[in-house]
Coordinates of C-alpha atoms in Angstrom, one line a residue:
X1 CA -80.6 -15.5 -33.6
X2 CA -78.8 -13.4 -35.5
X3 CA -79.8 -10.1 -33.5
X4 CA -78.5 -12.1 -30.4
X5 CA -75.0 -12.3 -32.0
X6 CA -74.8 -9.3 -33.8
X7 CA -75.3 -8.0 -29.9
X8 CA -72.7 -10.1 -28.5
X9 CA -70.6 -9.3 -30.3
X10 CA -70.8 -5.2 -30.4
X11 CA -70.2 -5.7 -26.3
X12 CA -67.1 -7.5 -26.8
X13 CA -64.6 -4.4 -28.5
X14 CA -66.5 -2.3 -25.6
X15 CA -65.3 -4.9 -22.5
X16 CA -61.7 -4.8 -24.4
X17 CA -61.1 -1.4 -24.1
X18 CA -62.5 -1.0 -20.6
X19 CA -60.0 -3.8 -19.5
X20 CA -57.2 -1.6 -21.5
X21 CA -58.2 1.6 -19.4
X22 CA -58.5 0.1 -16.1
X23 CA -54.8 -1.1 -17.2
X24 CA -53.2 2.1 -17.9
X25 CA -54.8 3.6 -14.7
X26 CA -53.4 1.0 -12.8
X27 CA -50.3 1.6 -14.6
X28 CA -50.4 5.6 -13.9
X29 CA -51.1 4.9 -10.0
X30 CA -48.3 2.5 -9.8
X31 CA -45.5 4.5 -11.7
X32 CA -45.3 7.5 -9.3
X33 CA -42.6 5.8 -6.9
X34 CA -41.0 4.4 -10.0
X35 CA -40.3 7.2 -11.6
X36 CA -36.7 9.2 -11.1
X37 CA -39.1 12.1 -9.7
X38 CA -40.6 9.4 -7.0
X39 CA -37.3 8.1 -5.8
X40 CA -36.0 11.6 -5.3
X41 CA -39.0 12.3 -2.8
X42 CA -38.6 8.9 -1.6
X43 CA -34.7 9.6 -0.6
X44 CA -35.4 13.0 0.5
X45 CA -38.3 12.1 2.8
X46 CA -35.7 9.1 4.3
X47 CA -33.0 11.5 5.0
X48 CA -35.8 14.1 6.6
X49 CA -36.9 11.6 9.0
X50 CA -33.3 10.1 10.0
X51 CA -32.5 13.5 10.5
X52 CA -35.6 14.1 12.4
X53 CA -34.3 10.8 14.2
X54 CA -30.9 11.8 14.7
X55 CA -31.6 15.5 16.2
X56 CA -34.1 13.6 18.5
X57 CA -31.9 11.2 19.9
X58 CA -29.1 13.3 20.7
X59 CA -31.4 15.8 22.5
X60 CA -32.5 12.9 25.0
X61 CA -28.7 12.0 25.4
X62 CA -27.9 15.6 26.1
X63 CA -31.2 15.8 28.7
X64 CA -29.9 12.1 30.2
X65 CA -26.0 12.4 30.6
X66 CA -25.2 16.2 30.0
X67 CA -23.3 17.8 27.0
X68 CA -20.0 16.6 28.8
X69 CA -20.5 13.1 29.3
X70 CA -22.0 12.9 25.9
X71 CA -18.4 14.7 24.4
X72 CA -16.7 12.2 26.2
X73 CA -17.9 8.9 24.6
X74 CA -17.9 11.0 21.4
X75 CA -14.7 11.5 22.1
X76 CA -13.2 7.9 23.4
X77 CA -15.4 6.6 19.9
X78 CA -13.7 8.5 17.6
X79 CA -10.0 7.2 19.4
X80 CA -11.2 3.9 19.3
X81 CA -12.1 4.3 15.2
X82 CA -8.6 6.1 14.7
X83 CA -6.6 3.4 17.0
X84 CA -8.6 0.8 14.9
X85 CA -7.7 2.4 11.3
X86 CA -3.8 3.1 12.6
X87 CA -3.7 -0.5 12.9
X88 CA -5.2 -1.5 9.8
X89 CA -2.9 0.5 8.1
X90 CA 0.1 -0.6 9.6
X91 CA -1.2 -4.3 8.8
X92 CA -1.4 -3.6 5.1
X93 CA 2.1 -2.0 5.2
X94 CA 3.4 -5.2 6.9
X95 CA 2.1 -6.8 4.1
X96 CA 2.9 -5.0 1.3
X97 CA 6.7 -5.0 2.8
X98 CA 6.3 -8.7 2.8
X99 CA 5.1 -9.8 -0.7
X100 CA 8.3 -6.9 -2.2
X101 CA 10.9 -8.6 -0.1
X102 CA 9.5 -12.0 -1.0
X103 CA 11.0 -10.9 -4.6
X104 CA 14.4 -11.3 -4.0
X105 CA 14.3 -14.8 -2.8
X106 CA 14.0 -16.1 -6.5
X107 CA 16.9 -13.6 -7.8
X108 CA 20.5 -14.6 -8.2
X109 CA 23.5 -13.4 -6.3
X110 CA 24.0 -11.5 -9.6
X111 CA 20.7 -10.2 -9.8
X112 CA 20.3 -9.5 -6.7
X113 CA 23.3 -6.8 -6.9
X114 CA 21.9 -5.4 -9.5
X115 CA 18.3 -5.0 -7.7
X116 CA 20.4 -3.1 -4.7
X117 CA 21.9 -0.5 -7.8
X118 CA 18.7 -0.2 -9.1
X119 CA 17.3 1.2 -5.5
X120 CA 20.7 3.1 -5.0
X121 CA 19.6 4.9 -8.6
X122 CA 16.2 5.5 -7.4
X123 CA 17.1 7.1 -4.6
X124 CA 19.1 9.6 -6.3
X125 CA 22.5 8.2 -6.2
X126 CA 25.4 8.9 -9.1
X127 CA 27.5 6.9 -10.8
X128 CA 25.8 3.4 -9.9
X129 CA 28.1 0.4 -11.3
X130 CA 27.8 -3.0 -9.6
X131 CA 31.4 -4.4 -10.2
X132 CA 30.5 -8.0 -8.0
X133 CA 32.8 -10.7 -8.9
X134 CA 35.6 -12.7 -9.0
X135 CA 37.9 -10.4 -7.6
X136 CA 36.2 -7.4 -6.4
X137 CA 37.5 -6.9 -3.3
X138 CA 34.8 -8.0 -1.0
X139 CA 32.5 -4.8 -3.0
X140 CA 29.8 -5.5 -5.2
X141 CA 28.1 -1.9 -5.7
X142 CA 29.8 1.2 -5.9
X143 CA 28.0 4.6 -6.4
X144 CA 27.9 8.5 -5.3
X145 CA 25.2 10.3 -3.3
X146 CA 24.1 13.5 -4.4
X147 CA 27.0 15.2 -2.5
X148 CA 29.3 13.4 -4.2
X149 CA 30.0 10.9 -1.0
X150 CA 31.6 7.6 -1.7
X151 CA 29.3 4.4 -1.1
X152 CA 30.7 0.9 -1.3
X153 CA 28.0 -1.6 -1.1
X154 CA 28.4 -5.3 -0.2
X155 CA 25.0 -7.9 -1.2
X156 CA 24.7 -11.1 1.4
X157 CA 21.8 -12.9 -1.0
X158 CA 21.3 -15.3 2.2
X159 CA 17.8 -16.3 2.2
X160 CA 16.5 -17.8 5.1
X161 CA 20.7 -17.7 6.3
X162 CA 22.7 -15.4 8.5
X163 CA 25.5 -12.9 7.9
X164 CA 28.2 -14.1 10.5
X165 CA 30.8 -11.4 11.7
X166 CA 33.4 -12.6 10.0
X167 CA 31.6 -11.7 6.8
X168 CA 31.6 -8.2 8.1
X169 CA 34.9 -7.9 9.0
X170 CA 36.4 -8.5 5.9
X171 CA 33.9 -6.0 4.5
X172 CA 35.1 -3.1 6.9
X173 CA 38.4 -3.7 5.8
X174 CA 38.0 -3.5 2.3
X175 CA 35.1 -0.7 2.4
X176 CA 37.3 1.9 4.2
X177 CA 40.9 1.0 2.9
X178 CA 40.9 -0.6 -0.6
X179 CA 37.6 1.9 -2.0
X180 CA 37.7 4.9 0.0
X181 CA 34.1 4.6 1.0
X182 CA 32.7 7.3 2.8
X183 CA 29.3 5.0 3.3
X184 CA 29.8 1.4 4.0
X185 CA 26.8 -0.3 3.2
X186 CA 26.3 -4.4 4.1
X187 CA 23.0 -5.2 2.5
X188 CA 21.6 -8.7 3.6
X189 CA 18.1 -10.8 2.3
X190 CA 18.6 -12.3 5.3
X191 CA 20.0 -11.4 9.0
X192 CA 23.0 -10.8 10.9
X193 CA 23.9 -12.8 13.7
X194 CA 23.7 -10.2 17.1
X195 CA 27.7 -10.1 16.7
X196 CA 28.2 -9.1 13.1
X197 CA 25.5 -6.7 13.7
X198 CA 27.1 -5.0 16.9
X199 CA 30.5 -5.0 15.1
X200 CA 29.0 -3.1 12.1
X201 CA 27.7 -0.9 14.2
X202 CA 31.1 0.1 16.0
X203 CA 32.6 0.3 12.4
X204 CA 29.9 2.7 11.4
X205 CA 28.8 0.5 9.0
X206 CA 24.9 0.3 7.4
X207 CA 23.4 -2.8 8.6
X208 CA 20.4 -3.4 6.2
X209 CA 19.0 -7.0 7.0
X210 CA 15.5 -8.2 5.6
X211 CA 13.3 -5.7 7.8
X212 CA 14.9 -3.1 6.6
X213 CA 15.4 -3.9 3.4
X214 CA 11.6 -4.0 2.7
X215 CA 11.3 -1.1 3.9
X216 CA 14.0 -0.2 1.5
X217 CA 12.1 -1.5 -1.1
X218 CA 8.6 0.5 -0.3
X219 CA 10.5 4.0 -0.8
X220 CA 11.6 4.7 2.9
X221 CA 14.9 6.3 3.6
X222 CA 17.6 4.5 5.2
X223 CA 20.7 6.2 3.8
X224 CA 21.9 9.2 5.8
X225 CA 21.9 12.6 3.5
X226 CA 20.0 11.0 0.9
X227 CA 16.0 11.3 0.2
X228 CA 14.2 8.8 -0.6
X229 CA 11.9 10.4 -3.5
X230 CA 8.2 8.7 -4.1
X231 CA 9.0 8.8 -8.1
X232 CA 8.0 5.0 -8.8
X233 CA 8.5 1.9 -7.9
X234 CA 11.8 -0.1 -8.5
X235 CA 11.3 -3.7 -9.4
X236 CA 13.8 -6.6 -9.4
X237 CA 16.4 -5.9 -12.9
X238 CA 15.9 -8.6 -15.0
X239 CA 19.3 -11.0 -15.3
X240 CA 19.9 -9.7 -19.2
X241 CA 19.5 -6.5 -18.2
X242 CA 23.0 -4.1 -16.9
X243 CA 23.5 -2.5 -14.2
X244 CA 22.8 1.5 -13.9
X245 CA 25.5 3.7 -14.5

């Protein structure tokens, strides 16, 4: 009896470290894909073969339709992806022009002025003053360009309203005769009616409504003689804060 367990248990360390062998094997065998080695040959045998793929495909395209016909849908593909991106990228301007415009709907008349001499600054202009009030003339913005040109600047904070012509009459009076402007600029968050726009026009006066504004607003150039630069940004002033001189 006690042979028969002494012999049980000698067998037993022996079947424990045959199980903990057949494990590591199993282990060895199983790591060679898992290793950073393994999934380099993994990724460069995929790429080999959709190469292979690739090469073999175009040469029964070639054989079937000729090199010719097969430049030609190459060819209309690559317009199609180009058309495709063109108008992807005019979408997200359309709406990054949207959400800057949408800023000035919450801004004051007074703010507002001083958001138009803040882009008159960033674009380089001199001697930026906003002088909007009781009593200034029909002006609200006065500055320089870089040439030393006189701009007077009116700001319509109309949103979701119209700039009639008589609005923009009084304006050309004023702009030309009372400040000496050399630019007259009539700056709207709004529109103009289709007659104060065609009289500004034959007064040679700057029509910016909302369309143009946001583009204003992204950095464009809508002044004549002056560059827009791509400096930064210019956000709404805040209402404590004075205009740019």
């Amino acid at each position: 009896m006690v042979r028969r367990g002494s012999s049980t248990s000698d067998h037993r360390p022996s079947a424990r470290r045959t199980r903990r062998t057949r494990a590591r094997r199993a282990r060895g065998r199983s790591s060679g894909l898992s290793s950073p080695g393994g999934r380099v040959f993994a990724w460069l045998g995929g790429a080999a073969l959709a190469a292979l793929f690739f090469v073999d495909l175009v040469q029964g395209l070639v054989s079937a339709w000729g090199w010719w016909t097969l430049s030609l849908g190459v060819s209309v593909v690559l317009a199609a992806a180009g058309v495709w991106f063109g108008f992807r990228a005019n979408k997200i301007r359309q709406i990054r022009r949207a959400v800057e415009v949408a800023v000035v709907d919450v801004l004051s008349p007074a703010e507002f002025e001083r958001h138009i001499a803040a882009l008159l600054t960033r674009d380089g202009c001199l001697q930026v003053r906003v002088v909007g009030g009781r009593g200034d003339g029909g002006v609200d913005v006065l500055a320089r360009t870089p040439g030393m040109a006189r701009i007077a600047v009116q700001c319509k904070h109309y949103p979701g309203r119209a700039v009639g012509p008589s609005a923009v009459r009084d304006f050309n009076g004023c702009a030309w005769t009372d400040h000496g402007a050399d630019v007259a600029l009539l700056v709207t968050s709004g529109r103009f009616t289709s007659a104060a726009a065609d009289f500004g026009r034959r007064h040679r006066i700057q029509m910016v409504d909302r369309e143009l504004l946001a583009r204003w607003m992204v950095g464009e150039q809508i002044l004549p003689g002056i560059r827009a630069p791509w400096r930064r940004r210019t956000d709404a002033l805040p209402a404590s804060e004075e205009a740019p001189r």
